[in-house]
mmCIF file of C-alpha atoms in Angstrom:
data_model
loop_
_atom_site.group_PDB
_atom_site.id
_atom_site.type_symbol
_atom_site.label_atom_id
_atom_site.label_comp_id
_atom_site.label_asym_id
_atom_site.label_seq_id
_atom_site.Cartn_x
_atom_site.Cartn_y
_atom_site.Cartn_z
ATOM 1 C CA MET A 21 -17.315 -26.375 -29.636
ATOM 2 C CA ILE A 22 -19.189 -27.472 -26.444
ATOM 3 C CA LYS A 23 -18.247 -25.287 -23.481
ATOM 4 C CA LEU A 24 -15.100 -26.834 -21.738
ATOM 5 C CA LEU A 25 -14.823 -25.351 -19.060
ATOM 6 C CA SER A 26 -17.592 -23.653 -16.660
ATOM 7 C CA HIS A 27 -15.108 -21.722 -13.214
ATOM 8 C CA LEU A 28 -11.895 -20.572 -11.534
ATOM 9 C CA SER A 29 -12.053 -23.346 -9.148
ATOM 10 C CA TYR A 30 -8.964 -22.865 -6.482
ATOM 11 C CA VAL A 31 -5.909 -21.794 -6.667
ATOM 12 C CA ALA A 32 -2.340 -23.148 -4.871
ATOM 13 C CA ILE A 33 -0.232 -20.359 -4.265
ATOM 14 C CA THR A 34 3.421 -21.236 -2.881
ATOM 15 C CA SER A 35 4.745 -19.484 0.418
ATOM 16 C CA PRO A 36 8.281 -19.390 1.918
ATOM 17 C CA ASP A 37 6.272 -19.670 5.089
ATOM 18 C CA VAL A 38 3.343 -20.959 5.085
ATOM 19 C CA GLU A 39 2.414 -20.319 9.078
ATOM 20 C CA ALA A 40 2.778 -16.858 8.372
ATOM 21 C CA SER A 41 0.553 -16.705 4.742
ATOM 22 C CA VAL A 42 -2.450 -18.840 6.277
ATOM 23 C CA ASP A 43 -2.462 -16.667 9.331
ATOM 24 C CA PHE A 44 -2.899 -13.281 7.367
ATOM 25 C CA TYR A 45 -5.430 -15.887 5.799
ATOM 26 C CA VAL A 46 -7.160 -16.080 8.551
ATOM 27 C CA LYS A 47 -6.940 -13.232 10.554
ATOM 28 C CA GLN A 48 -7.013 -10.608 8.162
ATOM 29 C CA VAL A 49 -8.437 -11.791 5.086
ATOM 30 C CA GLY A 50 -11.176 -14.127 6.930
ATOM 31 C CA LEU A 51 -10.723 -17.566 5.111
ATOM 32 C CA THR A 52 -11.316 -21.146 7.654
ATOM 33 C CA VAL A 53 -8.511 -23.224 7.308
ATOM 34 C CA VAL A 54 -10.205 -26.787 6.387
ATOM 35 C CA ASP A 55 -7.429 -29.273 5.717
ATOM 36 C CA ARG A 56 -3.988 -29.969 6.525
ATOM 37 C CA VAL A 57 -1.950 -31.690 4.289
ATOM 38 C CA ASP A 58 1.521 -33.112 4.137
ATOM 39 C CA GLY A 59 2.401 -29.307 4.337
ATOM 40 C CA ALA A 60 -0.022 -28.067 2.583
ATOM 41 C CA VAL A 61 -2.818 -25.849 4.208
ATOM 42 C CA TYR A 62 -6.460 -25.421 2.205
ATOM 43 C CA LEU A 63 -8.566 -22.648 2.974
ATOM 44 C CA ARG A 64 -12.221 -21.206 1.390
ATOM 45 C CA CYS A 65 -14.021 -18.726 1.236
ATOM 46 C CA TRP A 66 -17.182 -18.612 3.549
ATOM 47 C CA GLY A 67 -19.185 -18.394 0.408
ATOM 48 C CA ASP A 68 -17.491 -20.775 -1.945
ATOM 49 C CA TYR A 69 -19.201 -23.647 -2.454
ATOM 50 C CA TYR A 70 -16.289 -26.369 -2.737
ATOM 51 C CA ALA A 71 -14.276 -27.866 -0.036
ATOM 52 C CA TYR A 72 -11.306 -25.288 -1.190
ATOM 53 C CA SER A 73 -10.716 -22.050 -2.648
ATOM 54 C CA VAL A 74 -6.774 -21.732 -1.635
ATOM 55 C CA VAL A 75 -4.213 -23.712 -1.001
ATOM 56 C CA VAL A 76 -0.575 -22.760 0.326
ATOM 57 C CA VAL A 77 1.715 -24.456 -0.011
ATOM 58 C CA PRO A 78 5.586 -24.767 0.656
ATOM 59 C CA GLY A 79 7.661 -22.740 -1.944
ATOM 60 C CA ASP A 80 11.641 -21.061 -1.996
ATOM 61 C CA GLU A 81 9.757 -17.388 -3.381
ATOM 62 C CA PRO A 82 5.800 -16.874 -3.663
ATOM 63 C CA GLY A 83 4.143 -17.718 -6.670
ATOM 64 C CA LEU A 84 1.320 -20.222 -8.159
ATOM 65 C CA GLU A 85 1.935 -23.655 -8.682
ATOM 66 C CA THR A 86 -1.459 -24.000 -10.356
ATOM 67 C CA ALA A 87 -5.156 -22.916 -10.660
ATOM 68 C CA ALA A 88 -7.936 -24.668 -11.629
ATOM 69 C CA TRP A 89 -10.868 -24.569 -13.821
ATOM 70 C CA ARG A 90 -13.874 -27.112 -12.684
ATOM 71 C CA THR A 91 -14.796 -27.948 -16.501
ATOM 72 C CA SER A 92 -18.909 -28.321 -17.486
ATOM 73 C CA SER A 93 -18.974 -31.624 -18.312
ATOM 74 C CA PRO A 94 -17.122 -35.463 -17.127
ATOM 75 C CA GLU A 95 -17.027 -34.711 -20.988
ATOM 76 C CA ALA A 96 -15.965 -31.526 -21.019
ATOM 77 C CA LEU A 97 -13.064 -33.146 -19.034
ATOM 78 C CA GLU A 98 -11.993 -36.010 -20.737
ATOM 79 C CA GLU A 99 -12.409 -33.568 -24.561
ATOM 80 C CA ALA A 100 -10.426 -30.362 -23.220
ATOM 81 C CA ALA A 101 -7.398 -32.930 -21.998
ATOM 82 C CA LYS A 102 -7.609 -34.143 -25.429
ATOM 83 C CA ARG A 103 -7.453 -30.666 -27.273
ATOM 84 C CA VAL A 104 -3.849 -29.686 -25.048
ATOM 85 C CA GLU A 105 -2.133 -33.210 -25.769
ATOM 86 C CA ALA A 106 -3.408 -32.396 -30.090
ATOM 87 C CA ALA A 107 -1.903 -29.008 -29.104
ATOM 88 C CA GLY A 108 1.072 -30.386 -28.636
ATOM 89 C CA ILE A 109 1.699 -30.486 -24.368
ATOM 90 C CA GLN A 110 2.009 -33.516 -22.670
ATOM 91 C CA GLY A 111 0.197 -32.880 -19.573
ATOM 92 C CA GLU A 112 -0.803 -35.919 -16.723
ATOM 93 C CA TRP A 113 -4.523 -37.335 -14.647
ATOM 94 C CA VAL A 114 -3.604 -37.390 -10.872
ATOM 95 C CA ASP A 115 -5.339 -37.744 -7.782
ATOM 96 C CA VAL A 116 -6.337 -34.186 -6.435
ATOM 97 C CA HIS A 117 -7.008 -33.621 -2.870
ATOM 98 C CA LYS A 118 -11.415 -33.803 -2.422
ATOM 99 C CA ILE A 119 -11.850 -33.155 -6.201
ATOM 100 C CA GLY A 120 -10.269 -37.076 -7.749
ATOM 101 C CA ARG A 121 -9.702 -37.373 -10.586
ATOM 102 C CA ALA A 122 -8.227 -34.310 -12.609
ATOM 103 C CA TYR A 123 -5.578 -33.046 -15.463
ATOM 104 C CA ARG A 124 -2.821 -31.445 -15.187
ATOM 105 C CA PHE A 125 -0.610 -29.408 -17.899
ATOM 106 C CA THR A 126 2.111 -26.775 -17.892
ATOM 107 C CA GLY A 127 1.481 -24.797 -20.910
ATOM 108 C CA PRO A 128 3.027 -22.886 -23.672
ATOM 109 C CA TRP A 129 3.994 -19.945 -21.307
ATOM 110 C CA GLY A 130 5.344 -22.194 -17.652
ATOM 111 C CA HIS A 131 1.774 -21.594 -15.939
ATOM 112 C CA THR A 132 0.477 -25.040 -14.163
ATOM 113 C CA LEU A 133 -3.165 -25.701 -14.828
ATOM 114 C CA THR A 134 -5.580 -28.100 -13.412
ATOM 115 C CA LEU A 135 -8.917 -28.947 -14.509
ATOM 116 C CA HIS A 136 -11.274 -31.618 -12.893
ATOM 117 C CA TRP A 137 -15.054 -32.387 -13.594
ATOM 118 C CA ASP A 138 -14.832 -34.702 -10.175
ATOM 119 C CA VAL A 139 -15.272 -32.106 -6.252
ATOM 120 C CA THR A 140 -16.495 -32.158 -2.422
ATOM 121 C CA ARG A 141 -18.865 -29.505 -1.895
ATOM 122 C CA HIS A 142 -19.117 -27.483 1.322
ATOM 123 C CA HIS A 143 -22.326 -26.962 2.687
ATOM 124 C CA ASP A 144 -22.273 -26.712 7.291
ATOM 125 C CA THR A 145 -26.455 -27.857 7.813
ATOM 126 C CA GLU A 146 -25.423 -27.180 11.195
ATOM 127 C CA GLY A 147 -23.882 -25.927 14.338
ATOM 128 C CA GLU A 148 -22.568 -22.461 14.225
ATOM 129 C CA ALA A 149 -21.193 -22.129 11.014
ATOM 130 C CA ALA A 150 -24.424 -23.182 9.145
ATOM 131 C CA SER A 151 -25.952 -20.355 7.600
ATOM 132 C CA ILE A 152 -30.360 -19.200 7.977
ATOM 133 C CA TYR A 153 -29.811 -18.988 4.062
ATOM 134 C CA PRO A 154 -30.168 -22.327 2.959
ATOM 135 C CA ASP A 155 -28.274 -21.595 0.024
ATOM 136 C CA ARG A 156 -25.103 -20.366 1.162
ATOM 137 C CA PRO A 157 -22.527 -23.055 1.918
ATOM 138 C CA SER A 158 -22.083 -22.054 5.775
ATOM 139 C CA ARG A 159 -22.510 -18.772 6.696
ATOM 140 C CA ARG A 160 -21.226 -15.421 6.662
ATOM 141 C CA SER A 161 -17.061 -14.969 8.326
ATOM 142 C CA LYS A 162 -16.897 -12.915 11.398
ATOM 143 C CA VAL A 163 -14.136 -10.622 10.114
ATOM 144 C CA ALA A 164 -15.671 -6.972 8.518
ATOM 145 C CA GLY A 165 -14.973 -7.819 4.389
ATOM 146 C CA ALA A 166 -14.282 -11.097 4.463
ATOM 147 C CA PRO A 167 -14.095 -12.029 0.036
ATOM 148 C CA ARG A 168 -17.128 -14.246 -0.845
ATOM 149 C CA GLN A 169 -15.481 -16.301 -2.153
ATOM 150 C CA LEU A 170 -12.423 -16.620 -4.735
ATOM 151 C CA ASP A 171 -12.417 -14.794 -8.371
ATOM 152 C CA HIS A 172 -10.148 -14.631 -10.838
ATOM 153 C CA VAL A 173 -6.370 -15.633 -11.486
ATOM 154 C CA THR A 174 -3.925 -12.335 -13.651
ATOM 155 C CA ILE A 175 -0.772 -14.447 -14.791
ATOM 156 C CA ALA A 176 2.327 -12.970 -16.590
ATOM 157 C CA THR A 177 3.925 -13.659 -20.344
ATOM 158 C CA SER A 178 6.317 -12.446 -22.357
ATOM 159 C CA ASP A 179 3.016 -12.206 -25.494
ATOM 160 C CA VAL A 180 -0.403 -11.334 -24.134
ATOM 161 C CA ASP A 181 -2.001 -11.783 -27.408
ATOM 162 C CA ALA A 182 -0.816 -15.234 -28.167
ATOM 163 C CA PHE A 183 -1.438 -15.853 -24.995
ATOM 164 C CA VAL A 184 -5.155 -15.744 -25.247
ATOM 165 C CA LYS A 185 -5.535 -17.131 -29.343
ATOM 166 C CA TRP A 186 -3.916 -20.493 -28.087
ATOM 167 C CA TYR A 187 -6.813 -19.653 -24.407
ATOM 168 C CA VAL A 188 -9.502 -19.741 -26.177
ATOM 169 C CA ASP A 189 -8.387 -21.996 -29.332
ATOM 170 C CA VAL A 190 -7.634 -24.534 -27.120
ATOM 171 C CA LEU A 191 -9.492 -24.542 -23.998
ATOM 172 C CA GLY A 192 -12.467 -22.997 -25.480
ATOM 173 C CA PHE A 193 -12.645 -18.707 -23.423
ATOM 174 C CA ARG A 194 -13.708 -16.120 -24.505
ATOM 175 C CA PHE A 195 -11.376 -12.606 -25.231
ATOM 176 C CA MET A 196 -13.234 -10.410 -23.306
ATOM 177 C CA ALA A 197 -10.812 -6.825 -23.594
ATOM 178 C CA ARG A 198 -7.488 -5.798 -23.969
ATOM 179 C CA THR A 199 -5.327 -2.599 -24.050
ATOM 180 C CA GLN A 200 -3.052 -1.627 -26.001
ATOM 181 C CA LEU A 201 -0.987 1.135 -25.652
ATOM 182 C CA ASP A 202 -2.026 4.959 -26.932
ATOM 183 C CA GLU A 203 2.077 4.856 -28.487
ATOM 184 C CA ALA A 204 2.355 1.947 -30.046
ATOM 185 C CA PRO A 205 0.450 -0.860 -30.313
ATOM 186 C CA ILE A 206 1.456 -3.012 -27.908
ATOM 187 C CA SER A 207 -0.561 -5.520 -25.985
ATOM 188 C CA VAL A 208 0.491 -4.898 -22.266
ATOM 189 C CA PHE A 209 -3.221 -6.579 -20.509
ATOM 190 C CA SER A 210 -6.334 -8.902 -21.805
ATOM 191 C CA VAL A 211 -9.703 -10.172 -19.746
ATOM 192 C CA LEU A 212 -10.703 -13.954 -20.866
ATOM 193 C CA THR A 213 -13.659 -15.787 -18.931
ATOM 194 C CA THR A 214 -15.328 -19.473 -18.657
ATOM 195 C CA ASN A 215 -18.387 -17.785 -17.717
ATOM 196 C CA GLU A 216 -20.424 -14.395 -17.855
ATOM 197 C CA LYS A 217 -17.984 -12.607 -16.059
ATOM 198 C CA SER A 218 -15.992 -10.232 -17.560
ATOM 199 C CA HIS A 219 -12.812 -12.397 -16.471
ATOM 200 C CA ASP A 220 -11.779 -15.137 -14.421
ATOM 201 C CA LEU A 221 -7.844 -14.963 -16.211
ATOM 202 C CA GLY A 222 -5.866 -12.100 -16.931
ATOM 203 C CA VAL A 223 -2.898 -11.804 -18.822
ATOM 204 C CA VAL A 224 -0.499 -9.368 -17.798
ATOM 205 C CA LEU A 225 2.547 -8.109 -20.347
ATOM 206 C CA ASP A 226 5.646 -10.331 -19.219
ATOM 207 C CA GLY A 227 9.460 -8.989 -20.216
ATOM 208 C CA SER A 228 11.232 -11.273 -17.912
ATOM 209 C CA THR A 229 13.328 -14.899 -18.778
ATOM 210 C CA ARG A 230 10.844 -16.345 -16.001
ATOM 211 C CA ALA A 231 8.189 -18.632 -17.279
ATOM 212 C CA GLY A 232 5.051 -19.863 -15.383
ATOM 213 C CA ARG A 233 5.301 -16.189 -13.025
ATOM 214 C CA VAL A 234 1.741 -14.836 -11.301
ATOM 215 C CA ASN A 235 0.876 -11.111 -11.068
ATOM 216 C CA HIS A 236 -1.979 -11.441 -8.562
ATOM 217 C CA TYR A 237 -5.151 -13.475 -7.151
ATOM 218 C CA ALA A 238 -8.248 -11.945 -6.740
ATOM 219 C CA PHE A 239 -11.661 -12.790 -4.216
ATOM 220 C CA TRP A 240 -15.192 -11.205 -4.617
ATOM 221 C CA VAL A 241 -16.829 -8.810 -1.728
ATOM 222 C CA ASP A 242 -20.129 -8.521 -2.588
ATOM 223 C CA THR A 243 -20.351 -4.546 -2.249
ATOM 224 C CA ARG A 244 -17.700 -0.954 -2.826
ATOM 225 C CA GLU A 245 -18.850 -0.654 1.134
ATOM 226 C CA GLU A 246 -17.138 -3.928 2.257
ATOM 227 C CA LEU A 247 -14.094 -3.539 0.114
ATOM 228 C CA LEU A 248 -13.323 -0.291 1.533
ATOM 229 C CA ILE A 249 -14.012 -1.955 4.881
ATOM 230 C CA ALA A 250 -11.251 -4.104 3.981
ATOM 231 C CA ALA A 251 -9.315 -1.465 3.465
ATOM 232 C CA ASP A 252 -10.081 0.456 6.651
ATOM 233 C CA ILE A 253 -9.289 -3.525 8.669
ATOM 234 C CA LEU A 254 -5.965 -3.701 7.128
ATOM 235 C CA GLY A 255 -4.882 -0.654 7.234
ATOM 236 C CA GLU A 256 -5.615 -0.883 11.009
ATOM 237 C CA ASN A 257 -3.921 -3.776 11.483
ATOM 238 C CA GLY A 258 -0.775 -2.269 9.490
ATOM 239 C CA TYR A 259 -1.337 -3.652 6.163
ATOM 240 C CA PRO A 260 -0.068 -1.349 3.912
ATOM 241 C CA ILE A 261 -2.447 -0.340 0.084
ATOM 242 C CA GLU A 262 -0.388 -1.331 -2.925
ATOM 243 C CA TYR A 263 -3.626 0.322 -5.107
ATOM 244 C CA GLY A 264 -6.469 1.584 -5.063
ATOM 245 C CA PRO A 265 -9.890 1.860 -3.816
ATOM 246 C CA SER A 266 -10.818 2.686 -7.881
ATOM 247 C CA ILE A 267 -12.324 1.433 -11.061
ATOM 248 C CA HIS A 268 -11.312 -0.767 -13.458
ATOM 249 C CA GLY A 269 -12.422 0.367 -16.961
ATOM 250 C CA ILE A 270 -12.590 -3.172 -17.916
ATOM 251 C CA GLY A 271 -14.678 -5.112 -16.957
ATOM 252 C CA GLU A 272 -16.017 -2.076 -13.950
ATOM 253 C CA GLN A 273 -15.426 -3.599 -11.303
ATOM 254 C CA ASN A 274 -13.984 -2.001 -7.813
ATOM 255 C CA PHE A 275 -10.705 -2.991 -7.080
ATOM 256 C CA LEU A 276 -7.955 -2.921 -4.038
ATOM 257 C CA TYR A 277 -4.030 -4.930 -4.349
ATOM 258 C CA TYR A 278 -2.730 -5.388 -1.017
ATOM 259 C CA ARG A 279 0.192 -8.105 -0.562
ATOM 260 C CA GLU A 280 -0.080 -11.198 2.188
ATOM 261 C CA PRO A 281 3.325 -11.599 4.145
ATOM 262 C CA SER A 282 5.016 -13.359 0.691
ATOM 263 C CA SER A 283 4.942 -10.419 -1.093
ATOM 264 C CA LEU A 284 2.626 -11.312 -3.098
ATOM 265 C CA ARG A 285 -0.256 -9.021 -4.439
ATOM 266 C CA ILE A 286 -4.089 -10.186 -3.322
ATOM 267 C CA GLU A 287 -7.101 -8.654 -5.549
ATOM 268 C CA LEU A 288 -10.259 -7.618 -4.243
ATOM 269 C CA ASN A 289 -13.122 -7.368 -6.547
ATOM 270 C CA THR A 290 -16.583 -5.917 -6.495
ATOM 271 C CA GLY A 291 -19.761 -4.118 -9.082
ATOM 272 C CA GLY A 292 -19.060 -5.185 -12.702
ATOM 273 C CA TYR A 293 -20.769 -6.013 -15.489
ATOM 274 C CA ARG A 294 -22.251 -9.381 -16.478
ATOM 275 C CA ASN A 295 -21.906 -10.588 -20.351
ATOM 276 C CA TYR A 296 -23.277 -13.534 -21.090
ATOM 277 C CA VAL A 297 -23.089 -11.984 -24.977
ATOM 278 C CA PRO A 298 -21.911 -16.124 -27.046
ATOM 279 C CA ASP A 299 -20.446 -13.718 -30.080
ATOM 280 C CA TRP A 300 -18.712 -10.860 -28.164
ATOM 281 C CA GLU A 301 -16.654 -9.090 -29.737
ATOM 282 C CA ALA A 302 -13.253 -7.557 -27.584
ATOM 283 C CA ASN A 303 -12.869 -3.661 -27.578
ATOM 284 C CA THR A 304 -8.983 -2.546 -27.446
ATOM 285 C CA TRP A 305 -8.610 -0.214 -24.339
ATOM 286 C CA LYS A 306 -5.687 2.654 -24.525
ATOM 287 C CA PRO A 307 -4.418 3.545 -21.085
ATOM 288 C CA SER A 308 -5.344 7.140 -21.155
ATOM 289 C CA GLN A 309 -9.266 5.384 -21.833
ATOM 290 C CA GLY A 310 -9.014 4.632 -18.426
ATOM 291 C CA SER A 311 -8.452 1.054 -18.521
ATOM 292 C CA ASN A 312 -7.270 -0.052 -15.667
ATOM 293 C CA ASN A 313 -8.544 3.581 -13.336
ATOM 294 C CA PHE A 314 -11.558 5.125 -14.850
ATOM 295 C CA TYR A 315 -11.742 7.776 -12.501
ATOM 296 C CA ARG A 316 -8.085 8.674 -14.329
ATOM 297 C CA ASN A 317 -7.164 10.373 -11.291
ATOM 298 C CA SER A 318 -3.706 9.040 -9.908
ATOM 299 C CA ALA A 319 -0.674 6.048 -11.435
ATOM 300 C CA MET A 320 -0.546 3.041 -11.344
ATOM 301 C CA PRO A 321 2.337 2.100 -8.571
ATOM 302 C CA MET A 322 5.592 0.756 -10.245
ATOM 303 C CA SER A 323 5.229 -2.136 -7.637
ATOM 304 C CA MET A 324 1.974 -3.284 -9.828
ATOM 305 C CA THR A 325 4.684 -4.691 -12.642
ATOM 306 C CA GLU A 326 6.166 -6.806 -10.073
ATOM 307 C CA SER A 327 5.257 -10.023 -10.454
ATOM 308 C CA PHE A 328 6.292 -14.078 -8.842
ATOM 309 C CA PRO A 329 8.161 -15.368 -8.635
ATOM 310 C CA PRO A 330 11.194 -12.577 -8.847
ATOM 311 C CA ALA A 331 12.545 -12.259 -12.368
ATOM 312 C CA ASP A 332 15.485 -14.216 -13.201
ATOM 313 C CA GLY A 333 16.694 -10.716 -14.606
ATOM 314 C CA PRO A 334 14.458 -7.005 -15.347
ATOM 315 C CA SER A 335 10.852 -6.471 -14.833
ATOM 316 C CA ALA A 336 8.351 -5.811 -17.714
ATOM 317 C CA THR A 337 8.487 -2.563 -17.547
ATOM 318 C CA GLU A 338 12.343 -2.376 -17.039
ATOM 319 C CA GLU A 339 13.237 -4.888 -20.259
ATOM 320 C CA GLY A 340 12.665 -4.963 -23.810
ATOM 321 C CA VAL A 341 10.726 -1.740 -22.979
ATOM 322 C CA PRO A 342 11.669 1.739 -24.542
ATOM 323 C CA ASP A 343 11.307 4.068 -21.543
ATOM 324 C CA GLU A 344 8.711 6.174 -23.644
ATOM 325 C CA ILE A 345 6.979 3.500 -23.259
ATOM 326 C CA LYS A 346 7.786 2.927 -19.418
ATOM 327 C CA ASP A 347 6.376 6.400 -19.053
ATOM 328 C CA ALA A 348 2.749 5.937 -21.043
ATOM 329 C CA LEU A 349 2.161 2.556 -19.120
ATOM 330 C CA LEU A 350 2.600 3.514 -15.757
ATOM 331 C CA ASN A 351 1.542 7.684 -16.233
ATOM 332 C CA PRO A 352 -0.546 6.925 -18.974
ATOM 333 C CA TYR A 353 -2.202 10.526 -17.522
ATOM 334 C CA ALA A 354 -0.006 13.157 -17.852
ATOM 335 C CA LYS A 355 0.073 13.624 -21.435
ATOM 336 C CA HIS A 356 -4.225 13.949 -21.368
ATOM 337 C CA GLY A 357 -3.776 16.315 -18.911
ATOM 338 C CA GLN A 358 -5.029 14.366 -16.036
ATOM 339 C CA GLY A 359 -2.298 13.392 -14.073
#
C-alpha cells in the first residue's frame, strides 16, 4: 500500500467565546494571528511551515470541528478518498482557506477529518518576523515557552481497538502502542502515527453516548526546559496546570496539560523517540507500568477523563465501567505499592 498521509497539518476547534480563546493563544501560548475570515480566526506556531496551525471557530461548545492531515502526494489524496468511500463513508470535496481542494469526511465514530495535498507555505523573508535561520518559516516567538509547532490530536471513541483497525486499514496509520487495564483486557488508550513520531493521533476510551468528541490536542516545544518555563508562565498568569509536568511511558514524551478559556484541554510535549521501523509491532502497556506517567509517582486527576463537547450522559469513567476498573484507571499504582 502506498503511503497515504504525511503529517497532521492543522486543527480547527470550536469556542463559545472566540476572542477570549484567541487572546489566550496569542498572549499566553505565543501563537500569531494570521487571518480572520467569516468569524473564524487562523493562528500559527512560529515554526509551522504552512499558513496556519490552529483555527478557532465560533461554536456553542468547545470541541473539534476538524483535524487535517496532509497527504504524501496529489495521487495519495485521490487514493485516500477512494479508500474512505470504499469503506462505506461518503465524504465531500471542499475548498479550504489557503489550502484549496481538500477531501472532508466524518469517520465511523463521528470525527471529521480533512485530507489535502495543496498548501500555502509561510516564510517571512524580510522584516521583524524573519529568522536568521534560513530554514525557519519565521523567528522564534517572544512569548516564553511558545511551541514550535502543532504535534498531535487525541480523540475519544467508544471502541479504541476498532477505531485503530479502521484507521490503519483505510488510511494507513501505523499502530504504535496501546494501554489495557491491569484488571481486565479493556483498551483505554492507543496511539497511531503517519510518520516517525510516536503518534500524531491518539485515541482514548469514551463511555458516553456522544460521538465525535476530542480529549485534547498538543503542541511541541524543543526542550524540557521550555516546557517547564511554559508551566511557570501559565501559573504566574493565573492559569492552573491540570496534569504534569511528567513523562509518558508510551512515546516517552515529557508532558504538560492545561486548559484554554473555553475549557478545551491543551497538551505541551517535548522529547520522545523517533521510530522508522516499517513493520513495527505495537506493544500493549498496563497502567501499572507507567504508560501514562512513567515515574508512577502520582495518579491522573479525574478531570483528565473529560472530553469535548461535554457528554450527553456520564463520561467514560462513569458509564459502563465497573467501579474497580475506574479506580484502576485513575490510580493504577496504589495496589503495586507506588501510590
